[in-house]
Short mmCIF file of C-alpha atoms in Angstrom, two decimals:
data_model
loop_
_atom_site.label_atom_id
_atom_site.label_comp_id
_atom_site.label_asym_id
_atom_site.label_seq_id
_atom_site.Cartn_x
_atom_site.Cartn_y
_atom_site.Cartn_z
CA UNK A 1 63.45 -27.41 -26.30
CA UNK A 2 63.34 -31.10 -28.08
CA UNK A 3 62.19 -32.61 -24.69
CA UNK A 4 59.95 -30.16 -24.10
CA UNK A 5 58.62 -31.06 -27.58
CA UNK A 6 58.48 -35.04 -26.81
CA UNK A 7 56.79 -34.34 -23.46
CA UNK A 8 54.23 -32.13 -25.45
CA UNK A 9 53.27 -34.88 -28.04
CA UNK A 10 53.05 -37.14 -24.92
CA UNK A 11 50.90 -35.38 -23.07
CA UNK A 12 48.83 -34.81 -26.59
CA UNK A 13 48.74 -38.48 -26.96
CA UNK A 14 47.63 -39.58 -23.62
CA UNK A 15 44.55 -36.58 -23.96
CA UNK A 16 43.47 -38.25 -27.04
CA UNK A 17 43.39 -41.74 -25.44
CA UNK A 18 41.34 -39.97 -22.52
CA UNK A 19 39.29 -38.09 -24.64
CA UNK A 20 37.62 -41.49 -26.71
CA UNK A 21 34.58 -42.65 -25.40
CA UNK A 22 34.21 -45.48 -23.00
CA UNK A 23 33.43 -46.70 -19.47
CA UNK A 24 35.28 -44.20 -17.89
CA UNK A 25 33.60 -41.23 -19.76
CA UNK A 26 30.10 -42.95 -18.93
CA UNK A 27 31.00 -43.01 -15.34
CA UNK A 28 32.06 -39.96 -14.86
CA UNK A 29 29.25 -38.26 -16.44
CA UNK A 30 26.62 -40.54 -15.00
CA UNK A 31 28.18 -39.60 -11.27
CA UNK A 32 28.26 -36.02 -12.20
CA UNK A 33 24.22 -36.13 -13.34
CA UNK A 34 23.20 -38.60 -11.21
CA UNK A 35 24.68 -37.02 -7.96
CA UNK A 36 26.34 -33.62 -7.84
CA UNK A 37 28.83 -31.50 -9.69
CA UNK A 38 31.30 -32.43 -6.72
CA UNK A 39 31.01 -35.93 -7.25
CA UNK A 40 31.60 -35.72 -10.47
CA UNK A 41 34.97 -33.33 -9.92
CA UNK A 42 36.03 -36.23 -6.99
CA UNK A 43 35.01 -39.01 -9.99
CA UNK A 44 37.74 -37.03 -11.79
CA UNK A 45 40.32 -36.89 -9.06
CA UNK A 46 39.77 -40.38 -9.11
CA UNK A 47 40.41 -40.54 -12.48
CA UNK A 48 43.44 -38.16 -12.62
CA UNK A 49 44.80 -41.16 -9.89
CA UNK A 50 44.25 -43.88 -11.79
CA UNK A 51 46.33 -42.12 -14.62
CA UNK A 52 49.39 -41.44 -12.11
CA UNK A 53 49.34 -45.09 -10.90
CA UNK A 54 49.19 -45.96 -14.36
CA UNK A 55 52.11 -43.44 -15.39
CA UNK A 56 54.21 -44.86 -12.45
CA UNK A 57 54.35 -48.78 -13.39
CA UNK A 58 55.07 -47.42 -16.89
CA UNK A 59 58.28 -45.37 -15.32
CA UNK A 60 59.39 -48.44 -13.47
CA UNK A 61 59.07 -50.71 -16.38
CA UNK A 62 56.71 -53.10 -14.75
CA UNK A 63 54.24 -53.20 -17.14
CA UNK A 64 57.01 -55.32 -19.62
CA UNK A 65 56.77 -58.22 -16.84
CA UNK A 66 52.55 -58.02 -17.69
CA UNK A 67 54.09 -58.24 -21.65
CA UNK A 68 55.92 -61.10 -20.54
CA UNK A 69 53.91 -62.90 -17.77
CA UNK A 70 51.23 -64.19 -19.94
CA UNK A 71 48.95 -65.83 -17.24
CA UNK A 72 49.58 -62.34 -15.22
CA UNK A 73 48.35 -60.31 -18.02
CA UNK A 74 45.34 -62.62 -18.32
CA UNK A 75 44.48 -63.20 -14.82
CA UNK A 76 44.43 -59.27 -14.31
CA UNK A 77 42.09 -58.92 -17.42
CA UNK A 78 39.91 -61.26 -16.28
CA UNK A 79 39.56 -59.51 -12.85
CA UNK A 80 39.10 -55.83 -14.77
CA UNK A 81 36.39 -57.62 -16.95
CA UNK A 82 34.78 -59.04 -14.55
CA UNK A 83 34.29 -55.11 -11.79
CA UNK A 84 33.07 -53.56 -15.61
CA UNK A 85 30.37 -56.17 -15.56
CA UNK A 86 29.78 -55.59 -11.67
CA UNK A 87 29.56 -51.95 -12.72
CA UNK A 88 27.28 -52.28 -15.60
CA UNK A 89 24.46 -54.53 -13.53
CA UNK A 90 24.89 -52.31 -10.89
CA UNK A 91 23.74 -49.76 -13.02
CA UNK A 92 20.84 -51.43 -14.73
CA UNK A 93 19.35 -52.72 -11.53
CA UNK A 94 19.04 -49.06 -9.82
CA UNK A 95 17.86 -47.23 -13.14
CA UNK A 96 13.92 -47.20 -12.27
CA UNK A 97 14.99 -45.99 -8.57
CA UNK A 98 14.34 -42.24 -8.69
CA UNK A 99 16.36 -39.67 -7.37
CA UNK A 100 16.09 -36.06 -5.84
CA UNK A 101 18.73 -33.67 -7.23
CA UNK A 102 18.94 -31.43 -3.92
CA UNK A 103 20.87 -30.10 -1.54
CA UNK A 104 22.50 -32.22 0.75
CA UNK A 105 21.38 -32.48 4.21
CA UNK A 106 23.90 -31.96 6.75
CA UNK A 107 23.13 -35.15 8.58
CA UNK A 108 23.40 -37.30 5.32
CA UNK A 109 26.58 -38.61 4.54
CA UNK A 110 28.56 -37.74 1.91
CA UNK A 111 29.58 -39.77 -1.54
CA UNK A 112 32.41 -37.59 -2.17
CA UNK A 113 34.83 -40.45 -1.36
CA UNK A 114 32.23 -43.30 -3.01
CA UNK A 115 32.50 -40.96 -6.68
CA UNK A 116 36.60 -40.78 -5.74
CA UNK A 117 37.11 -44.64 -5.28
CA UNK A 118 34.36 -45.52 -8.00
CA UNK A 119 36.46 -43.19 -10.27
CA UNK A 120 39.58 -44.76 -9.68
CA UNK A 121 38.47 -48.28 -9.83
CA UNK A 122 36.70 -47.88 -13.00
CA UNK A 123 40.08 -46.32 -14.50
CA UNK A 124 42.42 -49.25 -12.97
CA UNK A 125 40.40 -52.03 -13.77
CA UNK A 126 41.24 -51.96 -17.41
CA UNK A 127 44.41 -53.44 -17.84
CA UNK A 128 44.56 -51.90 -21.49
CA UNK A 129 45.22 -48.64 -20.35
CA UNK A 130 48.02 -49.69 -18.79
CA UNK A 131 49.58 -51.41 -21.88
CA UNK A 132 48.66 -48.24 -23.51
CA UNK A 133 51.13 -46.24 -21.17
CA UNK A 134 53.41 -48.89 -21.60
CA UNK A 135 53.43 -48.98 -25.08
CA UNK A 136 53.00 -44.57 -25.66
CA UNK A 137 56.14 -44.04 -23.28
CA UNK A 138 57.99 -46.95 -25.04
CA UNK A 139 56.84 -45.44 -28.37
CA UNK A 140 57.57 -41.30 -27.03
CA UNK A 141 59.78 -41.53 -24.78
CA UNK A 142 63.71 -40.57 -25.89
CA UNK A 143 66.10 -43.32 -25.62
CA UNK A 144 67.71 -42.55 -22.54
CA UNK A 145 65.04 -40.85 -20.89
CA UNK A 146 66.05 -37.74 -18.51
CA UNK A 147 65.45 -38.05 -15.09
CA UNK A 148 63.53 -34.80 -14.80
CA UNK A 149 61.12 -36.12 -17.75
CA UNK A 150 60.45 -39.70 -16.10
CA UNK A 151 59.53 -37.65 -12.69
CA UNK A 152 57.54 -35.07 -14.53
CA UNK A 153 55.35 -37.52 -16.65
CA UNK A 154 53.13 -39.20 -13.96
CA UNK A 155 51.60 -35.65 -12.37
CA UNK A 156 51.44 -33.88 -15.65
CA UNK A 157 49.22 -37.23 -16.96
CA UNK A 158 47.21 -37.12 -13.60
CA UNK A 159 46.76 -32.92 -14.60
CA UNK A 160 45.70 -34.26 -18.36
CA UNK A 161 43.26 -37.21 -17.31
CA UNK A 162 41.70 -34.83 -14.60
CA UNK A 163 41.60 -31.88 -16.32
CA UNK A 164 39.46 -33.48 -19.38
CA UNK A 165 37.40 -35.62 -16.57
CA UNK A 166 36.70 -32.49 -14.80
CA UNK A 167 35.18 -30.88 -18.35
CA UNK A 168 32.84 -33.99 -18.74
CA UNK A 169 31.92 -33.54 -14.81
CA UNK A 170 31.07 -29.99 -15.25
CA UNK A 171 29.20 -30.28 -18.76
CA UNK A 172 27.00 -33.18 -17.62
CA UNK A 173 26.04 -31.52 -14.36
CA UNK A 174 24.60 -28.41 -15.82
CA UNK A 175 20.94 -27.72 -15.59
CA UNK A 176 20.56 -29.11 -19.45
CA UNK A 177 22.23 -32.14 -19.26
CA UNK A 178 20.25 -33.33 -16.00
CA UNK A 179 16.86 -32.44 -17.25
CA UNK A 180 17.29 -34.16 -20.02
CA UNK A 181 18.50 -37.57 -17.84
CA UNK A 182 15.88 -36.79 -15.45
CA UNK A 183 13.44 -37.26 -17.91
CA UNK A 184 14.57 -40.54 -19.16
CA UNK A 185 16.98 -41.98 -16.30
CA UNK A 186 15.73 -45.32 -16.69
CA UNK A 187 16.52 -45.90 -20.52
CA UNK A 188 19.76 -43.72 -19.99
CA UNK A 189 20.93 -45.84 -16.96
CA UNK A 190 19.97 -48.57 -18.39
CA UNK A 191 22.10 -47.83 -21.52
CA UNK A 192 24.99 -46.95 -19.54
CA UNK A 193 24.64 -49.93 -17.78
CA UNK A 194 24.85 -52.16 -20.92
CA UNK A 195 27.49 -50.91 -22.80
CA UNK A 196 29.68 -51.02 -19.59
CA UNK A 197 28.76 -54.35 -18.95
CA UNK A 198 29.22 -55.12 -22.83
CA UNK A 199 33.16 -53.92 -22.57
CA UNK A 200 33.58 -55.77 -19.42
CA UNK A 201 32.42 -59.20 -21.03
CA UNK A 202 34.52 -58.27 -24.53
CA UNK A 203 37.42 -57.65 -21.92
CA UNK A 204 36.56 -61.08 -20.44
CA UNK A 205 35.90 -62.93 -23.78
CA UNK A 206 38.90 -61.89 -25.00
CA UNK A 207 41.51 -62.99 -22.19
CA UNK A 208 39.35 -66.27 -22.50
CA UNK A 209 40.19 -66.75 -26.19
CA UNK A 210 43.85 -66.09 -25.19
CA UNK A 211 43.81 -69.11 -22.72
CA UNK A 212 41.97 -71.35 -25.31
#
C-alpha cells in the first residue's frame, strides 16, 4: 500500500507539471481550434509519447549523463530552443491565412499524423522536461525501486500527460472556444506565436549564458 502511495504522489506530481501553462498547452489547443477535435486528441497522443520517452530515459538513468555531460545538456537545449522558435514564426506567419472549419473531404489528406508528430516534437524538444523526470523520480522514487514500479511508471505518465492533453483538446474544440478564435485568429495566432517563440529564445539565451 506504501508504493501504491509513492506511485500516487508521482503521478500527482507529473499532472501538475503538465497541467502549468506553456508551449505545449498552446499547441495543443491551437491544433484542436485551428483544425479538428481529432487533431487535437492525436496532438495529445503525441503528447502522452513524448511523456513515455521521457519516463523511459528517466528509468534507465540516462538523463544523469545530460547532468553530467555539460556540452550534451547544452547542445540539446540549444537544438529544443531553437524548433520552439521554428514553431513560434511558423505560427505568426500563417495567422492572417483564414481557415474553413468543415468537414473533411474524402480526397484531402489527412493531418492526423502532422497534429501526432507536431505534438510530440513540441513535448521532446524541451530538454527541461526531461530533467524534470529526472529529478521527480530521483526525488519520488523509493530507494531501491521495485521492478514492477519502474515498468509501470512510463505508461501510467503517457495515461496522465494524455489524459489532461486530451481535456485541453476537447475544451478548445467546442463550438465556444472556436468562435471566439475565429473571430480574432490573427491576434490569437499571433500571440501564440510569440510567446512560443519567446520560450524558445529564453531556452536558447539561457544555454548561451551557460557557455559564456
Amino acid at each position: 500500500m506504501h508504493e501504491l502511495a509513492i506511485l500516487a504522489s508521482i503521478l500527482g506530481v507529473f499532472l501538475l507539471g503538465a497541467m502549468s501553462p506553456g508551449p505545449s498547452f498552446i499547441v495543443v489547443s491551437r491544433i484542436a481550434i485551428a483544425r479538428s477535435r481529432a487533431d487535437g486528441l492525436m496532438a495529445a497522443v503525441g503528447m502522452g509519447i513524448g511523456g513515455f520517452f521521457f519516463a523511459c530515459i528517466a528509468v534507465a538513468g540516462l538523463t544523469a549523463i545530460l547532468l553530467q555531460v555539460e556540452w550534451l545538456n547544452i547542445l540539446l537545449r540549444l537544438a529544443g530552443g531553437a524548433y520552439l522558435v521554428w514553431i513560434g514564426i511558423s505560427i505568426w506567419r500563417a495567422a492572417p491565412q483564414k481557415i474553413t472549419i468543415a468537414e473533411m473531404p474524402a480526397d484531402q489528406p489527412s493531418t492526423l499524423w502532422k497534429s501526432l508528430l507536431r505534438g510530440l516534437f513540441v513535448q521532446i524538444s524541451n530538454p527541461k522536461t526531461a530533467i524534470f523526470y529526472a529529478s521527480m523520480f530521483a526525488a519520488l522514487l523509493p530507494s531501491p525501486a521495485p521492478t514492477w514500479m519502474l515498468l509501470a511508471l512510463p505508461p501510467l505518465l503517457f495515461i496522465n500527460e494524455f489524459l489532461w492533453y486530451a481535456i485541453v483538446a476537447l475544451g478548445f474544440s467546442s463550438h465556444g472556444p472556436r468562435v471566439v478564435y475565429l473571430r480574432s485568429k490573427t491576434w490569437i495566432d499571433r500571440t501564440a506565436g510569440a510567446v512560443v517563440g519567446a520560450l524558445g529564445l529564453k531556452l536558447m539565451t539561457d544555454s548561451a549564458r551557460t557557455i559564456a
